[in-house]
């Protein structure tokens, strides 16, 4: 074995951890920095898509769920999910190499702690996120990132033949995974927002593009006198209704099928989480203007977004911004850009509250020209 191959083997085997509780062996995701750490890191970045697809496939084929009850042989899993036994074994072997599954001494596979979150129905499950991020809706437009940069516009029409949300409505299983992924990501911030947002004086809140209503549910549960509504696309409405019913909130929360480019229901508070970042400036002004028009006296429009820093500080938002470039007409914006957009919709930015989860709560109210006495 040459020196480079030897140190690669040593490096990988050093990553193997023995878990004394389960006597399973699993690998921490290794670094490929053998002789040149930069080349190693770059190799991970270049082949990152291999790993994305491994994660997505474990989730999509339900393999993580099959492993929930303890170690299983690859052949048994393959039979239960109708897959090729050799290919299933190879997928699981590679999954072990990146720390998602573990092996027993008799060669069966079990979930490693990382892989547990790919199960459905576990707290904080990332199964839907893994599926949606590696399915055509996101995957194909991202494959055209160079075109997006060259042309300065999103690639969904070229890659999918439609805009993202139309594509999801035409491919309901994938659309449902996206809605599920949004719900889990909102759960991380919903309670915090419900705690921070002052709803005193408000009777009705509308979650504009509220997906399955994770955010509005947290607001309603914390504020028992509030009534709510979710405005969503027709294909999302049944999922939103089911989720609201499951939380016991159907009597306090309507789910309205509609299009926020046309109109939004009247409310004291319109809350829009990760909505404006999906759209270009003209589209955003249209949505915000519809909110402004449907705002009750002294009402507020609340955006939940991650404002991108004005300087070049590294920020997660700059990666999300590229996601917007590839898959939607939107972009991440600075505080100044949000203020300008709101202004163009006759709204005035009143306050920004950063949250521990990284989102910013951007609160706005009707600018003077839209106040009730002058409307
Ligand atoms: C990025 S997701 C955000 C979902 C949710 N606010 C959250 O953060 O969890 C955007 C949402 O807007 C909805 N949407 C897209 N176009 C819409 C339209 N024209 N009218 C109403 N809802 C729309 C989508 O169905 C999707 O649920």
Coordinates of N, CA, C and O in Angstrom, one line a residue, residues 9 38 42 59 83 101 103 114 118-119 122 177 189 213 215 224-225 241 243 265 269 308 311 314 334 355 361 364 366:
X9 N -6.3 5.3 4.7 CA -7.0 4.2 5.5 C -6.9 4.5 7.0 O -7.9 4.4 7.7
X38 N -6.3 21.4 2.2 CA -7.2 22.2 1.4 C -7.8 21.3 0.3 O -9.0 21.4 0.0
X42 N -11.7 20.5 -0.3 CA -12.3 20.8 -1.6 C -12.9 19.5 -2.2 O -14.0 19.6 -2.8
X59 N -33.7 8.6 3.0 CA -35.0 9.1 3.5 C -36.1 8.7 2.5 O -37.2 8.2 2.9
X83 N -36.1 -3.2 -3.5 CA -34.9 -2.7 -4.2 C -33.9 -3.8 -4.5 O -34.0 -4.9 -3.9
X101 N -25.2 5.5 9.2 CA -25.6 4.2 9.7 C -24.4 3.5 10.4 O -23.3 3.9 10.2
X103 N -22.8 -0.5 11.8 CA -22.9 -2.0 11.5 C -22.7 -2.8 12.8 O -22.0 -2.3 13.7
X114 N -26.8 10.3 13.7 CA -27.1 11.2 12.6 C -28.3 10.7 11.8 O -29.2 11.5 11.4
X118 N -33.5 11.0 10.0 CA -34.0 10.8 8.7 C -35.3 9.9 8.8 O -35.9 9.6 7.8
X119 N -35.7 9.5 10.0 CA -36.9 8.8 10.2 C -38.1 9.7 10.1 O -38.0 10.9 10.4
X122 N -40.3 11.5 13.9 CA -39.5 11.7 15.1 C -39.4 13.2 15.4 O -39.5 14.0 14.4
X177 N -43.6 17.0 0.5 CA -42.3 16.9 1.2 C -41.8 18.3 1.5 O -41.3 18.6 2.5
X189 N -38.5 28.0 15.0 CA -38.6 29.4 15.3 C -40.0 29.9 15.8 O -40.2 30.9 16.4
X213 N -49.1 25.7 8.6 CA -49.6 26.5 9.8 C -48.8 26.3 11.1 O -49.3 26.6 12.1
X215 N -46.4 28.1 12.2 CA -46.2 29.4 12.9 C -47.5 29.9 13.5 O -47.5 30.3 14.7
X224 N -54.8 32.8 23.5 CA -56.1 32.1 23.4 C -57.2 33.0 22.8 O -58.2 32.4 22.3
X225 N -57.1 34.3 22.9 CA -58.2 35.1 22.3 C -58.0 35.4 20.8 O -58.9 36.0 20.2
X241 N -55.2 22.2 6.4 CA -56.5 21.9 7.2 C -56.2 20.7 8.1 O -56.6 20.7 9.3
X243 N -53.4 19.6 9.3 CA -52.4 19.9 10.4 C -53.1 20.8 11.5 O -52.9 20.6 12.7
X265 N -56.7 38.0 3.0 CA -57.8 38.3 3.9 C -57.4 39.4 4.9 O -56.3 39.6 5.2
X269 N -52.9 41.6 12.0 CA -51.5 41.2 11.8 C -51.4 40.3 10.6 O -52.1 39.2 10.6
X308 N -29.8 39.9 5.3 CA -28.4 39.6 4.9 C -27.5 40.8 5.4 O -28.0 41.9 5.2
X311 N -22.4 44.2 5.1 CA -21.0 44.0 4.7 C -20.8 42.6 4.1 O -21.8 41.9 3.8
X314 N -19.4 36.5 6.4 CA -20.1 35.2 6.0 C -21.4 35.0 6.7 O -21.5 35.4 7.9
X334 N -31.0 43.0 2.5 CA -30.5 43.7 3.6 C -31.7 44.4 4.3 O -32.7 44.6 3.7
X355 N -33.8 37.1 16.4 CA -34.2 36.0 17.3 C -33.0 35.1 17.4 O -32.0 35.1 16.6
X361 N -37.4 39.5 12.9 CA -38.8 39.9 12.9 C -38.8 41.3 12.5 O -38.4 42.2 13.2
X364 N -43.8 46.2 10.5 CA -44.2 47.4 9.7 C -45.6 47.8 9.9 O -46.4 46.9 10.2
X366 N -48.9 50.7 8.5 CA -49.3 51.6 7.4 C -48.6 52.9 7.5 O -48.6 53.6 8.5

